Coordinates of C-alpha atoms and ligand atoms in Angstrom, one line a residue:
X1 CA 0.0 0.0 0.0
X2 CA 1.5 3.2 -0.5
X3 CA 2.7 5.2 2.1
X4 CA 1.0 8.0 1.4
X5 CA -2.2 7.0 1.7
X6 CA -1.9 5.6 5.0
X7 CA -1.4 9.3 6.7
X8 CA -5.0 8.9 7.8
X9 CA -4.5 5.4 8.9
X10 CA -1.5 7.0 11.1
X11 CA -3.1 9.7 12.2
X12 CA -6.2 7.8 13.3
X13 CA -4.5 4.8 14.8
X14 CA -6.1 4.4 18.5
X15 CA -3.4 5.3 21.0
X16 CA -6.1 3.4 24.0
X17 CA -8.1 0.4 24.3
X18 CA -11.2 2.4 25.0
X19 CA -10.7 3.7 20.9
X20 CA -9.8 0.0 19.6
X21 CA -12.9 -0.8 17.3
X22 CA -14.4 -4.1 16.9
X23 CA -12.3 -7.3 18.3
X24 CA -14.3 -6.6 21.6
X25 CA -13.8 -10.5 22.3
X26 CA -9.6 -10.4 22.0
X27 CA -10.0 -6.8 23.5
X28 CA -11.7 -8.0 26.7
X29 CA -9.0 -11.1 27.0
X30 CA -6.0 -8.9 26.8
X31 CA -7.4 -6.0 29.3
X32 CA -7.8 -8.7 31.8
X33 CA -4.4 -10.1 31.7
X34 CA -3.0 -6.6 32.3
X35 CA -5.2 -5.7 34.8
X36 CA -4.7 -9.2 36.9
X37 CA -0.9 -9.4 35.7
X38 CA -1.2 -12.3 34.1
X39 CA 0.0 -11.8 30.4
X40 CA 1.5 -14.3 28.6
X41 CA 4.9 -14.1 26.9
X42 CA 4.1 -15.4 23.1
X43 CA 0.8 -13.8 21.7
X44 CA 0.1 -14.9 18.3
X45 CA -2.3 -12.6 16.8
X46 CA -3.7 -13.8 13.4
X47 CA -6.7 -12.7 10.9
X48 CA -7.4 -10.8 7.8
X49 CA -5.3 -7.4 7.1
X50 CA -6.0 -4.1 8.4
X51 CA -8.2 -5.6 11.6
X52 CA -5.9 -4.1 14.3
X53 CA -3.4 -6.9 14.8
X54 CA -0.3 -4.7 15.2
X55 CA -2.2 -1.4 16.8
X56 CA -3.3 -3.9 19.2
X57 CA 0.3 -5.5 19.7
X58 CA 1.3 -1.9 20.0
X59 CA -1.4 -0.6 22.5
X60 CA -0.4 -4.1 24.5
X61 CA 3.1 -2.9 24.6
X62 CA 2.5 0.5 26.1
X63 CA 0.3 -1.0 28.5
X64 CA 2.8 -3.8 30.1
X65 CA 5.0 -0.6 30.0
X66 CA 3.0 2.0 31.2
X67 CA 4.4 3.5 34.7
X68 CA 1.3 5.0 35.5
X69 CA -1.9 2.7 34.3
X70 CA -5.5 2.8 34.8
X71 CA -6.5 -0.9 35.5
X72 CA -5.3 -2.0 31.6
X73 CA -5.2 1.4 30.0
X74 CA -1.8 3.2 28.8
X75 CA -2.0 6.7 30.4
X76 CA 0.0 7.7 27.1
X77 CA 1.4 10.5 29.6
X78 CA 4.9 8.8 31.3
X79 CA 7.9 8.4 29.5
X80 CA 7.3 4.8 28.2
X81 CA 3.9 5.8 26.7
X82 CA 5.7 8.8 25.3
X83 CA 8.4 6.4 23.9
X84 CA 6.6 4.4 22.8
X85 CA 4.0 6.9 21.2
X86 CA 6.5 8.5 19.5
X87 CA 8.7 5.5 17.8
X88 CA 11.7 6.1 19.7
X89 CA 11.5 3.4 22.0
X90 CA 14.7 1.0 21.6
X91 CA 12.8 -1.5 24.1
X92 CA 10.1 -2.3 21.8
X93 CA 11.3 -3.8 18.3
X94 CA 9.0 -4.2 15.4
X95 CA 10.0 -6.1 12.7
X96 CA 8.2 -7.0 9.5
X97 CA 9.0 -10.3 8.4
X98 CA 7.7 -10.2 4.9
X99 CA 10.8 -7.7 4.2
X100 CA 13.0 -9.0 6.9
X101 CA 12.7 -12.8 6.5
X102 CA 16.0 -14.0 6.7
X103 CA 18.0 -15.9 9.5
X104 CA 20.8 -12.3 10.2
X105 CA 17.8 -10.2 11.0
X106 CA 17.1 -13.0 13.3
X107 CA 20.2 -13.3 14.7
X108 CA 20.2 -9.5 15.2
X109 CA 16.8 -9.7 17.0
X110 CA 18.8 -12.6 19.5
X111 CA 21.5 -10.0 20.1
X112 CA 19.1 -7.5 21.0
X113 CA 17.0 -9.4 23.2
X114 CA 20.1 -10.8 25.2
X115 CA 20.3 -7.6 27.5
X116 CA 17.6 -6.6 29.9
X117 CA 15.6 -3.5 28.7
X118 CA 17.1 -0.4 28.9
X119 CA 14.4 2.1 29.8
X120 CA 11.4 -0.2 29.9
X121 CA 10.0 -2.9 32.0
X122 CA 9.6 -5.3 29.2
X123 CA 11.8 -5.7 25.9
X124 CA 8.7 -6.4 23.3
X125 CA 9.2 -8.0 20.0
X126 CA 6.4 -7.6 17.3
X127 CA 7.1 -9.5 14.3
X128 CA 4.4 -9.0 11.8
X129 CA 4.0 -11.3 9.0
X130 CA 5.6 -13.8 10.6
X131 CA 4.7 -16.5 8.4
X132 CA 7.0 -15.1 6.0
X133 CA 10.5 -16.0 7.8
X134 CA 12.3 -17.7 5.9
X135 CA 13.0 -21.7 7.0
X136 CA 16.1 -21.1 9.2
X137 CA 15.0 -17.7 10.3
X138 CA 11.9 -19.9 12.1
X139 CA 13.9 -22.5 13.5
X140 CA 16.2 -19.7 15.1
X141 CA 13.0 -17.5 16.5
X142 CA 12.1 -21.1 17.8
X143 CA 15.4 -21.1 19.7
X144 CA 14.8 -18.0 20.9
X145 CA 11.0 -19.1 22.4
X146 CA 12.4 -22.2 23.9
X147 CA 14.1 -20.5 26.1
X148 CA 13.2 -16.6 26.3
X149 CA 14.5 -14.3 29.3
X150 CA 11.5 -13.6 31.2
X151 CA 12.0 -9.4 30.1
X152 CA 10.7 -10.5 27.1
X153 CA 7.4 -10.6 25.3
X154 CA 6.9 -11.8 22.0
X155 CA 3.9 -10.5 19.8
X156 CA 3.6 -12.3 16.3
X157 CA 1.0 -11.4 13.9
X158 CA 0.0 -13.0 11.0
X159 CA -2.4 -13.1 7.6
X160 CA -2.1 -16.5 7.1
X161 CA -1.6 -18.6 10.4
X162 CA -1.8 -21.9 9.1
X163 CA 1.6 -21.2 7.9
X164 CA 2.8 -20.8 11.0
X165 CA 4.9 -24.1 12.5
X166 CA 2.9 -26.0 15.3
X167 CA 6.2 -25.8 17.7
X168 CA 6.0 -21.7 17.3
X169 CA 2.3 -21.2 17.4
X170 CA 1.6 -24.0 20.5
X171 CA 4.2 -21.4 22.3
X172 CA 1.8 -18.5 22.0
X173 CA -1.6 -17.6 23.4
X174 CA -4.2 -17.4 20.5
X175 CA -6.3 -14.6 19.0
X176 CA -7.9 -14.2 15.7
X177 CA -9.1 -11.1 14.6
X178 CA -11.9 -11.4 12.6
X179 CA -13.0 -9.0 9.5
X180 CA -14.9 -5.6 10.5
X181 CA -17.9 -5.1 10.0
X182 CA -20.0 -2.3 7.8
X183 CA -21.3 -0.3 11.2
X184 CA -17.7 -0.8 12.5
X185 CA -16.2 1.0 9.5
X186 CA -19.1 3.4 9.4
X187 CA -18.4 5.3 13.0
X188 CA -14.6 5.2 12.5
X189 CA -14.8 6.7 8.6
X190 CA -17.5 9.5 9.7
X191 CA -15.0 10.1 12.6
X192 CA -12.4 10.9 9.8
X193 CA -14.9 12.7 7.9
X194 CA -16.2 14.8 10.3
X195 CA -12.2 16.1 11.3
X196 CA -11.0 16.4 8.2
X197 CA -14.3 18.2 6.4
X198 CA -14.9 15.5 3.9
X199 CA -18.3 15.8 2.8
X200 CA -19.5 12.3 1.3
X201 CA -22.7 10.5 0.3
X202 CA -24.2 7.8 2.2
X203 CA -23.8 5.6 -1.2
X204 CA -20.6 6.4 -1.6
X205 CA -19.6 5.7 1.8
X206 CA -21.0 2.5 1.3
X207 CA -19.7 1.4 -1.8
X208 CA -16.0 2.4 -0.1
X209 CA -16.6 0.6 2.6
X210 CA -17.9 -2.5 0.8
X211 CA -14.8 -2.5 -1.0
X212 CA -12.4 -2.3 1.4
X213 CA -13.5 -5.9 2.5
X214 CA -13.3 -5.7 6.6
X215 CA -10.1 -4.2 6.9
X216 CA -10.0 -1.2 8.5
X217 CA -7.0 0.3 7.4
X218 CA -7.6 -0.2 3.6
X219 CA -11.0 1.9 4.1
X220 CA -9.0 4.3 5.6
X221 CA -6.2 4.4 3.0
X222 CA -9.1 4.4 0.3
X223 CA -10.6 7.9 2.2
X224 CA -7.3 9.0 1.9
X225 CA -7.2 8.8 -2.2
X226 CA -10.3 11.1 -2.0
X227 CA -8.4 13.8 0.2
X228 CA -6.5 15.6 -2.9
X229 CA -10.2 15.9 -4.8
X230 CA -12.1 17.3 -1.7
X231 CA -14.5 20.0 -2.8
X232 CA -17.7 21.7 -1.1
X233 CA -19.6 19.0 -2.9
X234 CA -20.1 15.6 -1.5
X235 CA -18.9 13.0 -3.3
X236 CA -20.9 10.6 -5.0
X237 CA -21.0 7.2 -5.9
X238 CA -19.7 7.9 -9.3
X239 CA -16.5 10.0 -7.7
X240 CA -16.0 7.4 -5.7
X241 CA -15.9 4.7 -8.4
X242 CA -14.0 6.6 -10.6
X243 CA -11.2 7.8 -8.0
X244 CA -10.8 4.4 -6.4
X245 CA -10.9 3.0 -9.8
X246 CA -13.7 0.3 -8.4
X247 CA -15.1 -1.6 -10.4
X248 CA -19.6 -1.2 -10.1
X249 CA -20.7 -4.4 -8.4
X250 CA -24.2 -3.1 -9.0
X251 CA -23.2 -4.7 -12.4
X252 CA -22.9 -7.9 -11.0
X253 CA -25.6 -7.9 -9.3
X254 CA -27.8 -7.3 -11.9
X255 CA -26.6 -9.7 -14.1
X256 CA -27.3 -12.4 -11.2
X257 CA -30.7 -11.5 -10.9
X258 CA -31.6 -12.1 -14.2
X259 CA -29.5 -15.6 -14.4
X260 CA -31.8 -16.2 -11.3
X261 CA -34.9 -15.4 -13.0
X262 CA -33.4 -17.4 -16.1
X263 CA -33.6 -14.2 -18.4
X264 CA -31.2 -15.5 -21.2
X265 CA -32.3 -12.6 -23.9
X266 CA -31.7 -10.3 -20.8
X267 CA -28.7 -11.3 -19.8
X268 CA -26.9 -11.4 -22.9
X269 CA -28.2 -7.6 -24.0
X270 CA -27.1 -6.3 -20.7
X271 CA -23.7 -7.7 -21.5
X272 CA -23.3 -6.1 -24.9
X273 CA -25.0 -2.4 -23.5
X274 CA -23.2 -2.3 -21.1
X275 CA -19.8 -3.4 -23.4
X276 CA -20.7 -0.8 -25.1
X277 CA -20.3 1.5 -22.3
X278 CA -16.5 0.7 -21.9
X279 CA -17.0 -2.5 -19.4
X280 CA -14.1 -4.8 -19.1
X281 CA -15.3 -8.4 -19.8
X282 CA -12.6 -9.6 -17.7
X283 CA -13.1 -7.6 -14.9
X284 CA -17.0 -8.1 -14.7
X285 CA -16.3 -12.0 -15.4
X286 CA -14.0 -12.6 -12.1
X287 CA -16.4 -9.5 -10.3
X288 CA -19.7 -12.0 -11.1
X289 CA -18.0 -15.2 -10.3
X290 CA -16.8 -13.5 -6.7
X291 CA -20.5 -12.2 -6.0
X292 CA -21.6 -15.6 -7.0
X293 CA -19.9 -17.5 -4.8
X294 CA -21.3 -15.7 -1.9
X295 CA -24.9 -16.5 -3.3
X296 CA -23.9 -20.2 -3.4
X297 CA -22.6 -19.7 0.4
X298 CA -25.4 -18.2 1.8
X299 CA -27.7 -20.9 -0.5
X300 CA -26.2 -23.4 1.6
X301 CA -27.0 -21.2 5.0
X302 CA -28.0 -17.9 5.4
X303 CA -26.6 -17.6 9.0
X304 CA -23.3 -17.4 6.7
X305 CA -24.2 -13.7 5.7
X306 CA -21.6 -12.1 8.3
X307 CA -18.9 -14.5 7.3
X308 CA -19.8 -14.0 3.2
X309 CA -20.4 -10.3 3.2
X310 CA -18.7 -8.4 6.4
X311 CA -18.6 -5.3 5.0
X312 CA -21.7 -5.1 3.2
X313 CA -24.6 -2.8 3.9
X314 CA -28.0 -4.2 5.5
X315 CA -29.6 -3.6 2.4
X316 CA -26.7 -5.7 0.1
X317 CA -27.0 -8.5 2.5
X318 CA -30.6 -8.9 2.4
X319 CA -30.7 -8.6 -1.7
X320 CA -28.2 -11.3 -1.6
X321 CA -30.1 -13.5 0.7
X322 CA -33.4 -13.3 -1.4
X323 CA -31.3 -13.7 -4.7
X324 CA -30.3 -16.7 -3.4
X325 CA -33.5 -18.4 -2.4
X326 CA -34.1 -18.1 -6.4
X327 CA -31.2 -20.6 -7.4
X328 CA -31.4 -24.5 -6.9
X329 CA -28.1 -25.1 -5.2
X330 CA -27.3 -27.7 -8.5
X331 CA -27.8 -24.6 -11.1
X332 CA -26.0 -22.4 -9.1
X333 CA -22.7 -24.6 -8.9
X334 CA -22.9 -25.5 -12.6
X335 CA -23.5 -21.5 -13.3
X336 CA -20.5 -20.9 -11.2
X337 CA -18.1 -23.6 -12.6
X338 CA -18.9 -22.6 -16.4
X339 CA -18.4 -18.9 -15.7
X340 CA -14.9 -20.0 -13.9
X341 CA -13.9 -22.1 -16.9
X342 CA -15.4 -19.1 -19.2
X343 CA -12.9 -16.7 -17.5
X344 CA -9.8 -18.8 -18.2
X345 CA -11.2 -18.7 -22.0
X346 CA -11.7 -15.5 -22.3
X347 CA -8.1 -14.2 -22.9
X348 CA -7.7 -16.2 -25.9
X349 CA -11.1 -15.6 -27.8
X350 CA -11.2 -13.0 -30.1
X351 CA -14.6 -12.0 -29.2
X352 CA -14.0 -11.3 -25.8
X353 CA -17.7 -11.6 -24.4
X354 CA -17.7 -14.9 -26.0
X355 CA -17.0 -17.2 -23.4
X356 CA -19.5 -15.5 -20.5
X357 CA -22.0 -15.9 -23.5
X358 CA -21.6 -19.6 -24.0
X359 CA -21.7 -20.3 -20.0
X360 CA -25.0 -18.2 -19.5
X361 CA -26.7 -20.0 -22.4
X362 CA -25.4 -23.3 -20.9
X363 CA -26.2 -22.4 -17.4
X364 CA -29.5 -21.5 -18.1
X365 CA -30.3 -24.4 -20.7
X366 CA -33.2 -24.6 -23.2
Ligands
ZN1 ZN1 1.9 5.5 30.5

């Protein structure tokens, strides 16, 4: 993500617990440790991007740390918060593994663990994407857990945390962090909105939000590609489309309803209009497939819907949830199998709708 769009990711990032959104579950956990003293010494904190893994690791830090704490709460006022806070303290060493993966940078974070802290009470080690190490780089962090000085708190955060060895991850207390949801978004965004006087449509705040896909910090990086066209006009849908460069899942969703109401003729007009209109088959193919599969998902249970569609309004969800009452579970699979196989066709016809054509007429037979 480029750096640049994260200043409102940086500037927003919660300094408290009390301003951590969603997570409430891991949230409560970790405020109870502090406040009995009973923290662990390997967290492993995994889940989709941009949920709070490292702000949270961060918070956690300044809280084992903080000199003058209220129950689990940093005061963000001593010297360690202010350290901390301001990314000068030596104590606490992030490091991202998806950059760093090799076994020196390891070895380095050995050396640096081998004295007691200097300043604060615990030396903490965040390693985010820790899956990425390389092989010898885990096996020496796993020397390093088998035996760590008790100053020492490890914080490892991971996307993917079935990569993760089971002799690393058995070392650490567990917590996923789970996609945000819609509302979640919402408060935080207006928040933003409201500070930095961008004026914005409810649509179009919903259609950013849908897109950023739970993650908090990629809505927030998203609001900050709209900064540099801020006007005294809100922005719209359209502006946001055409800024973000996001492709109209209205489009898709369309073009599911009529293959659920079996409108062939429909179907394959609204493909060449809307052609016509500048709409990359490619891009609309892999957008349908995606939308599809969460119709097939919440076919098979409804009670999926927060899993399927996080970050969708009220209103999406429910459309979705009706559309797929209007599929057999059979005709959608099929559907969904011959528009996959029609998307690895498409780059080499040379009538690029071609392929989606043939696997909606198949799909929706005679
Ligand atoms: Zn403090």
């Amino acid at each position: 993500m480029a750096e640049n769009n994260l200043v409102l990711y940086r500037k927003y990032r919660p300094k408290s617990f009390k301003d951590f959104v969603g997570q409430e579950q891991v949230t409560k956990v970790i405020m109870n440790e502090i406040s009995t003293g009973s923290i662990s010494h390997a967290y492993l904190f995994s889940g989709h991007r941009g949920t709070g893994k490292t702000t949270m690791a961060r918070i956690f830090a300044k809280a084992i740390n903080c000199q003058n704490r209220q129950g689990a709460e940093p005061c963000n006022e001593c010297p360690s918060c202010k350290e901390i806070n301001e990314g000068r303290a030596i104590d606490l060493i992030e490091v991202d593994a998806a950059s760093n993966r090799g076994i020196e940078e390891i070895k380095s974070l050995r050396e640096s663990i081998r004295f007691a802290p200097t300043f604060l009470k615990y030396k903490v080690l965040i390693l985010d994407e820790a899956h990425q190490l390389s092989k010898d780089a885990t096996n020496a962090l796993l020397k390093i857990m088998e035996e760590p000085p008790a100053y020492v708190v490890f914080i490892l955060a991971t996307t993917e945390a079935n990569k993760m060895i089971p002799t690393i991850s058995s070392r650490c207390q567990k917590f996923n962090f789970h996609k945000l949801n819609h509302d979640i978004i919402e408060e935080k965004l207006k928040i933003i909105c409201k500070a930095e006087k961008i004026k914005i449509e409810k649509d179009a705040l919903d259609l950013l939000i849908s897109s950023a896909d739970g993650s908090l910090r990629d809505a927030e990086a998203k609001m900050n590609q709209l900064i540099n066209f801020v006007t005294d006009v809100a922005f719209t849908s359209g502006d946001v489309r055409e800024i973000l460069g996001l492709s109209d899942i209205n489009l898709a969703i369309e073009l599911v309803d009529m293959l659920a109401k079996k409108e062939k003729v429909k179907a394959i007009k609204f493909i060449s209009d809307n052609m016509e209109k500048g709409l990359d088959i490619s891009d609309f193919l892999s957008m349908t497939i995606d939308y599809l599969r969460k119709i097939m998902l919440l076919k098979i249970g409804a009670e999926l819907i927060d899993i399927v569609m996080p970050s969708e309004t009220k209103e999406a969800k429910e459309k979705a949830i009706e559309q797929s009452e209007l599929f057999e579970e059979k005709r959608l699979a099929k559907t969904l199998e011959l528009l996959m196989d029609a998307e690895n066709k498409t780059k080499y016809s040379s009538i690029p709708q071609l392929p989606m054509e043939l696997a909606i007429i198949e799909s929706l037979g005679d």
